[in-house]
Coordinates of C-alpha atoms in Angstrom, one line a residue:
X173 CA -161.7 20.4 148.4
X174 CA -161.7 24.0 146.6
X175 CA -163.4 24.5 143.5
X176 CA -162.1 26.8 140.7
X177 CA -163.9 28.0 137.1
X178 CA -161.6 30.7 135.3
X179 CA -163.5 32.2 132.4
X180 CA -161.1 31.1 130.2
X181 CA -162.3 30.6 126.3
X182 CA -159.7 28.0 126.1
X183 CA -161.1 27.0 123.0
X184 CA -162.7 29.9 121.6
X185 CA -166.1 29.3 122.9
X186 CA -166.4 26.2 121.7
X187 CA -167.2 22.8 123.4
X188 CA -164.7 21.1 125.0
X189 CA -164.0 17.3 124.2
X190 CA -161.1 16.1 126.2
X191 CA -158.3 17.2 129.0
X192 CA -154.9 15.6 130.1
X193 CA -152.7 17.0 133.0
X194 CA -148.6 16.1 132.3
X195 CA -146.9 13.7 134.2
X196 CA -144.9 15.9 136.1
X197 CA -144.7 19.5 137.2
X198 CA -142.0 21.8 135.6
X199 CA -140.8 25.0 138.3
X200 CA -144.0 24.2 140.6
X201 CA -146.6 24.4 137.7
X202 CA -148.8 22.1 136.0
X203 CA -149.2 21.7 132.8
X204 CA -152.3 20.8 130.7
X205 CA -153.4 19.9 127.2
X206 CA -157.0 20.5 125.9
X207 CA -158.5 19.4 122.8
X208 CA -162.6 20.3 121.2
X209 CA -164.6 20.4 118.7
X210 CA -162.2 22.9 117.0
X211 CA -159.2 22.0 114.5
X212 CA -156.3 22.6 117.6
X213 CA -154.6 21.1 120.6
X214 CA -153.6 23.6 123.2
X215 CA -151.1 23.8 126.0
X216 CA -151.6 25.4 129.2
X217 CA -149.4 25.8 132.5
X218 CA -151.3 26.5 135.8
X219 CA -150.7 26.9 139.6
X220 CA -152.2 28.1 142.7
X221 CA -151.0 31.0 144.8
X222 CA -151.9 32.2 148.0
X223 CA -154.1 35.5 147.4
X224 CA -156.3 37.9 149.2
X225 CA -159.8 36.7 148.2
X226 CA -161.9 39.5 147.5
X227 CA -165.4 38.4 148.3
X228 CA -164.6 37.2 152.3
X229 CA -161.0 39.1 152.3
X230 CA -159.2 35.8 153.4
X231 CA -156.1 34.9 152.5
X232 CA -156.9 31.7 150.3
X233 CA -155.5 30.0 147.4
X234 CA -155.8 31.8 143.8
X235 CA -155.5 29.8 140.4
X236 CA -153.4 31.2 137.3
X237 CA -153.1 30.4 134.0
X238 CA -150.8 30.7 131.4
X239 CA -150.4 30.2 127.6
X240 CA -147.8 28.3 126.1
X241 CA -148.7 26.4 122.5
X242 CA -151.4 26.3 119.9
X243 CA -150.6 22.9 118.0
X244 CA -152.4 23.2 114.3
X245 CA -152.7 20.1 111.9
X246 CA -155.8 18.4 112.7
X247 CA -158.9 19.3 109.8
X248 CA -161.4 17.8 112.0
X249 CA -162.6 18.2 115.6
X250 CA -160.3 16.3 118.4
X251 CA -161.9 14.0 120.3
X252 CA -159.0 13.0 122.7
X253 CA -155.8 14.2 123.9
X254 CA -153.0 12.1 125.8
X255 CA -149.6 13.3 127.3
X256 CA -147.1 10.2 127.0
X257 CA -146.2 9.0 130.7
X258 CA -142.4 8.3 129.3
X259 CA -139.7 10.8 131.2
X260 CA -137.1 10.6 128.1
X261 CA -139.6 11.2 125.4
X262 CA -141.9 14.6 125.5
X263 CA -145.0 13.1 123.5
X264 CA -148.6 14.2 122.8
X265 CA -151.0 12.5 121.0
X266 CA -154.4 13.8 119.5
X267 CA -157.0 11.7 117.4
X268 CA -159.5 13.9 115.2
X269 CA -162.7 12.5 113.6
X270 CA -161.1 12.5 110.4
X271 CA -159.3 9.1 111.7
X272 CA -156.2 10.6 112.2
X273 CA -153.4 10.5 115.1
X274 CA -150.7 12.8 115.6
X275 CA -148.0 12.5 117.5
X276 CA -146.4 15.7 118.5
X277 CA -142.9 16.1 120.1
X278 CA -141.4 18.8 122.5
X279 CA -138.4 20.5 120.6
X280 CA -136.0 23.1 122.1
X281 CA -135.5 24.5 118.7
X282 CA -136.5 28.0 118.6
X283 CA -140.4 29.0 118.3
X284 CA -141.4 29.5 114.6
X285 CA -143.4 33.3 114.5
X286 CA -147.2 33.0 115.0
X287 CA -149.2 32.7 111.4
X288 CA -152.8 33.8 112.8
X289 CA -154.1 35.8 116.0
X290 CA -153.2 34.0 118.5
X291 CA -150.1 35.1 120.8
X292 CA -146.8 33.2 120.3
X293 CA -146.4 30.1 121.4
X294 CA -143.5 29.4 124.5
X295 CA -143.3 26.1 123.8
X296 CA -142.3 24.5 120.3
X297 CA -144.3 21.1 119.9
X298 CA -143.3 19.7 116.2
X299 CA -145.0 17.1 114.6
X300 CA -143.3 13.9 114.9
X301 CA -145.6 11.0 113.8
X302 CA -149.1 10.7 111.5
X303 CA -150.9 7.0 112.3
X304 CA -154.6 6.7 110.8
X305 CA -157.7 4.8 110.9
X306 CA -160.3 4.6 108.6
X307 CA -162.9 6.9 110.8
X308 CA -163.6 8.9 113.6
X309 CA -161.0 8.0 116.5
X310 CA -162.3 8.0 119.7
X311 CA -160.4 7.1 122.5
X312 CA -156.4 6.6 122.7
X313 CA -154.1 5.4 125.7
X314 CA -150.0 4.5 126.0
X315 CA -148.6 1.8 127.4
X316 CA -147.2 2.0 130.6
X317 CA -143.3 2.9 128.8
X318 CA -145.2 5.6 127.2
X319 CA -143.3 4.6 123.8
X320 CA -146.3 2.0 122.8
X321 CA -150.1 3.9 121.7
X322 CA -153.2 2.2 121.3
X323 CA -156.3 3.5 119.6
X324 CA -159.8 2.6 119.0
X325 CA -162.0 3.7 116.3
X326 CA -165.4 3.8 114.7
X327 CA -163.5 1.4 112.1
X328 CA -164.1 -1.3 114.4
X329 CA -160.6 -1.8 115.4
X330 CA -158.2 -1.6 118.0
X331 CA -154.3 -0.6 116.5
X332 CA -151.3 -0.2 118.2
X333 CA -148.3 1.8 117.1
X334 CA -144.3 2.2 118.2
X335 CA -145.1 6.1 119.1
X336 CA -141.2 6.9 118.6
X337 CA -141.1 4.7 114.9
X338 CA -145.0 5.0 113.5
X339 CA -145.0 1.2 112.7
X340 CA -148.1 -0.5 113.7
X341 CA -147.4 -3.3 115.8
X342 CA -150.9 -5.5 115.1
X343 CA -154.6 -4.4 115.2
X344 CA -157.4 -6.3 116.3
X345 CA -161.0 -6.2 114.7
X346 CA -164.5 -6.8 115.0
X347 CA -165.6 -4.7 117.8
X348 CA -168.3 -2.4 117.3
X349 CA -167.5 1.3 117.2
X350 CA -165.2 0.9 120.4
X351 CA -165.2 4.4 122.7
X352 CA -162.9 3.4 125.3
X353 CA -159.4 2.1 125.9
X354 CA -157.6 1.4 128.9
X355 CA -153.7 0.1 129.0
X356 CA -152.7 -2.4 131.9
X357 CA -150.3 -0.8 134.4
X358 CA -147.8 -4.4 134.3
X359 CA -148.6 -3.9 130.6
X360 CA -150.2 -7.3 129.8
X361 CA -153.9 -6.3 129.0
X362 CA -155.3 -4.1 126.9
X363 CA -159.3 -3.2 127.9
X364 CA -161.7 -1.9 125.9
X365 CA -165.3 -0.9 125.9
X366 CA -168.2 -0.4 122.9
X367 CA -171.8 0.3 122.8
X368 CA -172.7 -3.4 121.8
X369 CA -173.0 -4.1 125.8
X370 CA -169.2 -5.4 125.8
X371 CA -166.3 -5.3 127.8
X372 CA -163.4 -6.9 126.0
X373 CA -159.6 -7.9 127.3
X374 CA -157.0 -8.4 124.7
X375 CA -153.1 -9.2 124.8
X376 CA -151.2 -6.1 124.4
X377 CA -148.2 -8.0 123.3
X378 CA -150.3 -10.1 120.1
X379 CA -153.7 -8.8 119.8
X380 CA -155.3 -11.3 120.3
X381 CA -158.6 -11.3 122.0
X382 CA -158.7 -13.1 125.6
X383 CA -161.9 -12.8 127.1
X384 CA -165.2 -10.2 126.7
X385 CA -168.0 -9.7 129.1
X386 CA -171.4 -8.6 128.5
X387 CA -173.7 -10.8 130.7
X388 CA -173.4 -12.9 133.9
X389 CA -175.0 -14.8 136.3
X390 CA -175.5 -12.5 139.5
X391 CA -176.4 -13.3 142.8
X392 CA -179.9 -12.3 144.5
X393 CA -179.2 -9.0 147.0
X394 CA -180.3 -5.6 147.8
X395 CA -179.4 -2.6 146.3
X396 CA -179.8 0.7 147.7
X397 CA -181.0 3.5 144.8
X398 CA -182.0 6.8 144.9
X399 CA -185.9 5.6 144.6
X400 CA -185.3 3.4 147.2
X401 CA -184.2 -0.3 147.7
X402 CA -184.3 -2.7 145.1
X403 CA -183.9 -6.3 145.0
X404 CA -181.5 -8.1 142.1
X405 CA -182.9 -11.7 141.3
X406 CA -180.6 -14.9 140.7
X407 CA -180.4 -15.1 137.0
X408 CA -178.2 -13.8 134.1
X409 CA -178.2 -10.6 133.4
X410 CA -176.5 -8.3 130.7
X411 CA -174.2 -5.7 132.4
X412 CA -174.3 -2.3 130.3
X413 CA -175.8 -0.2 129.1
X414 CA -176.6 -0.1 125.2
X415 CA -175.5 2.7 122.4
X416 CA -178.6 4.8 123.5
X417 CA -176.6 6.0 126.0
X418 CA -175.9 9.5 125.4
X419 CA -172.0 9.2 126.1
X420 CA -169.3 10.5 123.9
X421 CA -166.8 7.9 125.4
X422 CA -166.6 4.5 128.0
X423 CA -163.7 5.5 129.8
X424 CA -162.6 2.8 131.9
X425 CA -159.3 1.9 134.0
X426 CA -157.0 -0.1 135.3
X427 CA -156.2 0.9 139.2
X428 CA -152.7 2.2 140.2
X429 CA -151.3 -1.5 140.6
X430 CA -153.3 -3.2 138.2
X431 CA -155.3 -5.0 140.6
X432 CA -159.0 -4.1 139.6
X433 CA -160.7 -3.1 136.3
X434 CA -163.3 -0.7 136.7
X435 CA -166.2 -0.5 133.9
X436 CA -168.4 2.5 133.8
X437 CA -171.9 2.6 131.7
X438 CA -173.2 -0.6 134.3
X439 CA -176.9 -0.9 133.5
X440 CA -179.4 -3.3 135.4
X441 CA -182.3 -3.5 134.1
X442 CA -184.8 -4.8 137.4
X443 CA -188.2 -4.8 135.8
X444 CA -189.8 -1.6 135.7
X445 CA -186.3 -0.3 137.3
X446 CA -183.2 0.7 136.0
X447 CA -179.9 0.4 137.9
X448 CA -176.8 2.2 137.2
X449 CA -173.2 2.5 138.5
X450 CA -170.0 0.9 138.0
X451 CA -168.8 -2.6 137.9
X452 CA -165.3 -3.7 139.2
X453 CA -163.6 -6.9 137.9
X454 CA -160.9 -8.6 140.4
X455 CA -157.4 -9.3 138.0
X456 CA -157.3 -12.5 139.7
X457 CA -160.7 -13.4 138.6
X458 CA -160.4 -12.6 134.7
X459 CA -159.5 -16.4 133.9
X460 CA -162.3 -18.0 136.1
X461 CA -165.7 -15.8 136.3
X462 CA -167.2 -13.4 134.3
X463 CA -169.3 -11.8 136.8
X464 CA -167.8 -8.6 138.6
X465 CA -166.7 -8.4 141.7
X466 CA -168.7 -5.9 143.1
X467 CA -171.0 -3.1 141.9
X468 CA -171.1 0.8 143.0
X469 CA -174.5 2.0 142.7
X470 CA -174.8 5.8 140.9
X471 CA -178.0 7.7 140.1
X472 CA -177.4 8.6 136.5
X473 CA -174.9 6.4 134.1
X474 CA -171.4 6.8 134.7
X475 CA -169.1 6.9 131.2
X476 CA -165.7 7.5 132.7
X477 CA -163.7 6.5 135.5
X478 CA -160.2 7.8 136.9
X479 CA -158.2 6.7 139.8
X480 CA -156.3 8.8 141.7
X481 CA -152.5 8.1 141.7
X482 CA -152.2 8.6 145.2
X483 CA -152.6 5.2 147.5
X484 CA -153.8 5.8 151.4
X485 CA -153.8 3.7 154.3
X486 CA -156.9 2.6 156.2
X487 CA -159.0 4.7 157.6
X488 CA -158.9 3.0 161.4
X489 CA -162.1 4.7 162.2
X490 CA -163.8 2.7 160.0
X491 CA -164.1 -1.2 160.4
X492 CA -165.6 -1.3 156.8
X493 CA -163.3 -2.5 154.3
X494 CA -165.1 -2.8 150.5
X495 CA -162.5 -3.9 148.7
X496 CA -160.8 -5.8 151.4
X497 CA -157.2 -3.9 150.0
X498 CA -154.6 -4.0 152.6
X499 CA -154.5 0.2 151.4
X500 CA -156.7 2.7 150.4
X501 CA -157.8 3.8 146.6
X502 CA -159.1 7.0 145.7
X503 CA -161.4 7.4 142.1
X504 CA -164.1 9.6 140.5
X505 CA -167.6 8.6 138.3
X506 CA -168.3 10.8 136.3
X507 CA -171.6 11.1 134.5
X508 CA -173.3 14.3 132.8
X509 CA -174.2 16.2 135.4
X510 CA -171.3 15.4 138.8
X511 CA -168.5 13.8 139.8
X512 CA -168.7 11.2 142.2
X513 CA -165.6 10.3 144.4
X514 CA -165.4 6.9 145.8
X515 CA -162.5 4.8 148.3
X516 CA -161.9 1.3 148.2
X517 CA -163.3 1.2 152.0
X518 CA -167.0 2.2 151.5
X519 CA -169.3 1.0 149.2
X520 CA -170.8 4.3 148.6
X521 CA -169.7 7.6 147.1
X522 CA -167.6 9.5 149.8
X523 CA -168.1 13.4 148.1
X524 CA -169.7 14.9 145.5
X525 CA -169.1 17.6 143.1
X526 CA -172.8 18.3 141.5
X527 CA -174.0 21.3 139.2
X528 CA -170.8 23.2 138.1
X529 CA -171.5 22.9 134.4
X530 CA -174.4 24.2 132.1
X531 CA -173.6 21.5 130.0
X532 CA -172.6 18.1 130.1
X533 CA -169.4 16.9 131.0
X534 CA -166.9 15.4 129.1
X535 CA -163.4 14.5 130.4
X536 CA -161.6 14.5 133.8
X537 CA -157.8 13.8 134.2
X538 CA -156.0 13.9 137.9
X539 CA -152.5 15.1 138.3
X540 CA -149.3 13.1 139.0
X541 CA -149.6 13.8 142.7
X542 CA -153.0 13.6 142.7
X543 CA -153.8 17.5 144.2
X544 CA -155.9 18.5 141.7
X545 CA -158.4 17.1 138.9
X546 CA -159.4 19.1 136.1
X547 CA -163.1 18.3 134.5
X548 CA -164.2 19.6 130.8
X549 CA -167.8 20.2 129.4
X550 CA -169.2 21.0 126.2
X551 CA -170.2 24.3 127.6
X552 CA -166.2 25.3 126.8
X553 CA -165.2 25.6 130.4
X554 CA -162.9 23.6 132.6
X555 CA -163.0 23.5 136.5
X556 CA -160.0 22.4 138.7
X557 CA -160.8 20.7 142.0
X558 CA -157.9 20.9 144.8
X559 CA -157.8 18.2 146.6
X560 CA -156.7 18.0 150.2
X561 CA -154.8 15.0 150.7
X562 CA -154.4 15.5 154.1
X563 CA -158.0 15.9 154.5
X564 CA -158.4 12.3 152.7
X565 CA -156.0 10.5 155.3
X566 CA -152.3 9.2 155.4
X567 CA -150.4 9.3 152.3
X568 CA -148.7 5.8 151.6
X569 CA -145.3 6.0 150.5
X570 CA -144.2 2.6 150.0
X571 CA -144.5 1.1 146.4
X572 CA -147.4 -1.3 146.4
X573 CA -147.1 -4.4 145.1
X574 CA -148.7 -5.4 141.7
X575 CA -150.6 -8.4 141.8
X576 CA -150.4 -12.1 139.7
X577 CA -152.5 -12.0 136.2
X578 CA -154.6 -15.3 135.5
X579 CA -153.1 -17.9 132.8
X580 CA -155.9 -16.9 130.1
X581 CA -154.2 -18.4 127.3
X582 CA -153.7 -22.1 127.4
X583 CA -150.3 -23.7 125.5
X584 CA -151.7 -26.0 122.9
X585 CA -149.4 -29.0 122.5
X586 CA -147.4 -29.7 119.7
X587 CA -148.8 -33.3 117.8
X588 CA -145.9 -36.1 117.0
X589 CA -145.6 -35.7 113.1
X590 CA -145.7 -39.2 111.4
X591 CA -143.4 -40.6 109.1
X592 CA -143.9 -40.7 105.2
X593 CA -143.9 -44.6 105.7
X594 CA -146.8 -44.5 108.1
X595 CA -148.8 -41.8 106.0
X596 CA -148.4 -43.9 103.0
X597 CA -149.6 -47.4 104.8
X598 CA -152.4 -45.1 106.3
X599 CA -153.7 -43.7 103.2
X600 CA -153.7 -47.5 101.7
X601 CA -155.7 -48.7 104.0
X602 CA -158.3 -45.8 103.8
X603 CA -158.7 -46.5 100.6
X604 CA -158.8 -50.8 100.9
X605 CA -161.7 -49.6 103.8
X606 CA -163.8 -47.2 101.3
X607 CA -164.0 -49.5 98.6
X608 CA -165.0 -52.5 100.9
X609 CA -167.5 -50.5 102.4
X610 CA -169.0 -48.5 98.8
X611 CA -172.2 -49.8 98.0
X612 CA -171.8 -50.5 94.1
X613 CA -169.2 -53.6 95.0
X614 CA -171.4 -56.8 94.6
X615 CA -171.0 -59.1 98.0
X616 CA -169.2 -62.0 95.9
X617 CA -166.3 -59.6 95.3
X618 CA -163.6 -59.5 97.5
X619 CA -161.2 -56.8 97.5
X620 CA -157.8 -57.3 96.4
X621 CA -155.2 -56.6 99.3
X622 CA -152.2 -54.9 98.4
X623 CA -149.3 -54.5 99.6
X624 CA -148.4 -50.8 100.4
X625 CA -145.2 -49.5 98.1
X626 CA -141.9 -48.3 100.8
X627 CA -141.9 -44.8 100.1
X628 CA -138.0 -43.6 99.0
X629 CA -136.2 -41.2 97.3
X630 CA -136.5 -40.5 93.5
X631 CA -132.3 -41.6 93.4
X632 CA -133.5 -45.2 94.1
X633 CA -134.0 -45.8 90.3
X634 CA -129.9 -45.1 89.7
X635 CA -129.0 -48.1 91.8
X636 CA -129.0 -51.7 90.5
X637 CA -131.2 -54.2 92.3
X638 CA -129.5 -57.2 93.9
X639 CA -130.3 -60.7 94.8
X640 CA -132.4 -60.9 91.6
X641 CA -133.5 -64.4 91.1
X642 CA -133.9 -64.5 87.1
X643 CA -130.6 -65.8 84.9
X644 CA -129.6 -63.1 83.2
X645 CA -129.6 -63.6 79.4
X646 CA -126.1 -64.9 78.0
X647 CA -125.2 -61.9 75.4
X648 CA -124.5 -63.0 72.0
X649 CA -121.2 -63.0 70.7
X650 CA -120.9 -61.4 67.2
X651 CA -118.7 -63.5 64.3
X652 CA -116.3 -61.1 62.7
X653 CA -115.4 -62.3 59.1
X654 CA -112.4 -61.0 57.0
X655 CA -113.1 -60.5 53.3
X656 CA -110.1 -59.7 50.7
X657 CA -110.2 -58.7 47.4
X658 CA -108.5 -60.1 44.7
X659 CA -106.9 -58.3 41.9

């Protein structure tokens, strides 16, 4: 892996909040959207060259950047930045502490002139849609289509919106301050993560809440730590860590095929001890445990975690086999300070990237062919890690399979409705059954039994009754008498 810093003021010396790399490259360069504590989103295009390198005068590879759009709407810092994954629809979206979303949209109209300093923009990104919340928003993923957006916000609620229409499809409430949003690959789930201690999985289609985890019952084993080994008791134990965690987002994931969930912010407490890491839930498992699957240890707390797209085979060197895949993932932790890069072979980090930042990291995003990550900090830089692949071992190429999702919602069966006959008799003999049983009726009394009225239709009363066993009065003929008057 090479390591690159350009001193770049990509935002103007100010702190930088989030990073997304495009889903595809466009004439061998990459293209990048950053988003800070300032008012704009900006859009970069990079690539690396083969140069002489001054320092060791070796012929090694060189990182440029270029300019191409200052996007200005937003009144309030942005706190995140997503490129839509969708190939017929060029989409950004930005959320601002203000509670606002925009959705911006490539144009090929021609560039409007520039209305401040900066140099003119090469790229013409028009605002398409405005969704809002009611505060700060602070974390915002698509939908594997790229058309769908979800969003979380200090409002306590999760909302999802048709990106190319602005209508809000449902939201779901009651979370506390959520900070991280994650979308299902098959697009079933939606995950999400707050500072109460929660995990929660909800049905991207309704909204409706399926499951959340915050405590378990873990088994008793040995952990290995930086202070040494430490011994996890049988009991339950709540899983993260709580909102004094200085993080400004949960960023957790989905792998490539949907098969794992992997939680960052995983906090143990073991006595005088504290244990942190990652947690990862098995799909499979969703419906029938809470407990995770397995736990990667980590010195400091992780907040974010990203996987790489790329899938490997096995290593054959290495009989160990973590996840017990029948392939090989690639992911970074990331906590203040490094990135940690894991595989889903060893149950420990693989590499580490430590100390590249003054200040604490922020974001990370990995390209479409997973070459290069770029990290942010709040110091205003962004380094750009190239990633050997060859280095990692044999790229697969075959499309691997996405795994069965648990039944977590169970069909409730539809009751037999009773007829108005029945209901009437019913309600009759409630009554008969309340009044024999109320204790102001003297035990002399017997209650009357009556019979229960057929229930019909108000156009009963316009039809004459038959077989009616009372004569019918004879009607009473009237005399007439004629009366003449005489002259």
């Amino acid at each position: 892996m090479d390591h690159f810093m350009p001193i770049i003021y990509w935002h103007d010396r100010k702190g930088l909040l989030s990073v997304d790399l495009h889903h595809e490259t466009r004439n061998g360069k990459y293209r990048l959207a950053t988003a800070s504590v300032q008012k704009e989103v900006r859009v970069w295009e990079f690539e690396f060259e083969m140069g002489l390198d001054p320092k060791t005068q070796e012929n090694k590879p060189q990182l440029t950047v270029g300019f191409l759009a200052n996007l200005v709407f937003h009144n309030h810092a942005i706190n995140q930045v997503k490129f839509s994954p969708s190939k017929e629809h060029e989409l950004l979206a930005s959320g601002d502490c203000e509670g606002r979303i925009t959705i911006w949209k490539l144009s090929d109209q021609p560039v409007p002139p520039p209305q401040d300093e900066m140099p003119s923009n090469k790229e013409n990104w028009i605002r398409y849609k405005v969704l809002n919340h009611n505060s700060d928003v602070n974390a915002l993923c698509w939908d594997p289509s790229g058309t769908q957006l979800a969003s979380v916000s200090n409002d306590h609620t999760l909302a999802v919106h048709d990106a190319l229409t602005g209508k809000r499809l449902f939201v779901a409430s009651n979370f506390r301050s959520p900070n991280g949003v994650c979308w299902d690959p098959s697009g079933k789930y939606i995950a999400t993560m707050s500072p109460d201690r929660k995990m929660d999985l909800i049905d991207a289609v309704r909204g409706a809440r399926l499951k959340h985890f915050s405590s378990a019952l873990l088994p008793s084993m040995t952990i290995p730590s930086a202070n040494g080994d430490l011994h996890l008791e049988t009991k339950i134990h709540k899983l993260f860590h709580d909102d004094q965690l200085f993080s400004f987002q949960r960023a957790l994931g989905f792998s490539p095929n949907g098969e794992f969930i992997a939680a960052p912010c995983a906090h143990l407490e073991l006595g005088s001890s504290d244990l942190y890491g990652t947690y990862f839930f098995r799909r499979e498992d969703l419906g029938v445990k809470e407990a995770p699957y397995t736990f990667y240890p980590a010195p400091r707390p992780t907040f974010l975690v990203k996987f790489s797209p790329v899938t490997f085979s096995l290593l054959p060197s290495t009989k160990e086999n973590h996840l017990g895949l029948p392939y090989r993932l690639l992911w970074i932790a990331l906590n203040k300070d490094a990135i940690y890069f894991y595989d889903s072979q060893h149950s420990y980090p693989v590499a580490v990237v430590d100390n590249i930042h003054l200040n604490a990291l922020t974001d990370a995003s990995f390209s479409h062919d997973g070459r290069v990550l770029v990290v942010s900090s709040l110091e205003g830089f962004c380094s750009f890690v190239k990633i050997n692949l060859t280095q990692w071992g044999e790229v697969m190429t075959e499309i691997v399979p996405v795994c069965g999702s648990p039944n977590l919602i169970e069909e409730k069966k539809q009751k037999k409705r009773k007829s108005t006959v029945a209901v009437v008799i019913e309600k009759e003999k409630e009554k008969e059954e309340d009044a024999a049983k109320s204790p102001m009726r003297k035990p002399s009394e017997t209650p009357k039994v009556s019979t229960p009225k057929a229930a019909g239709t108000p156009l009963t009363k316009f039809f004459k009754k038959e077989n009616n066993t009372e004569s019918p009065t004879p009607p009473v003929k009237k005399r007439i008498q004629l009366v003449t008057l005489d002259n």
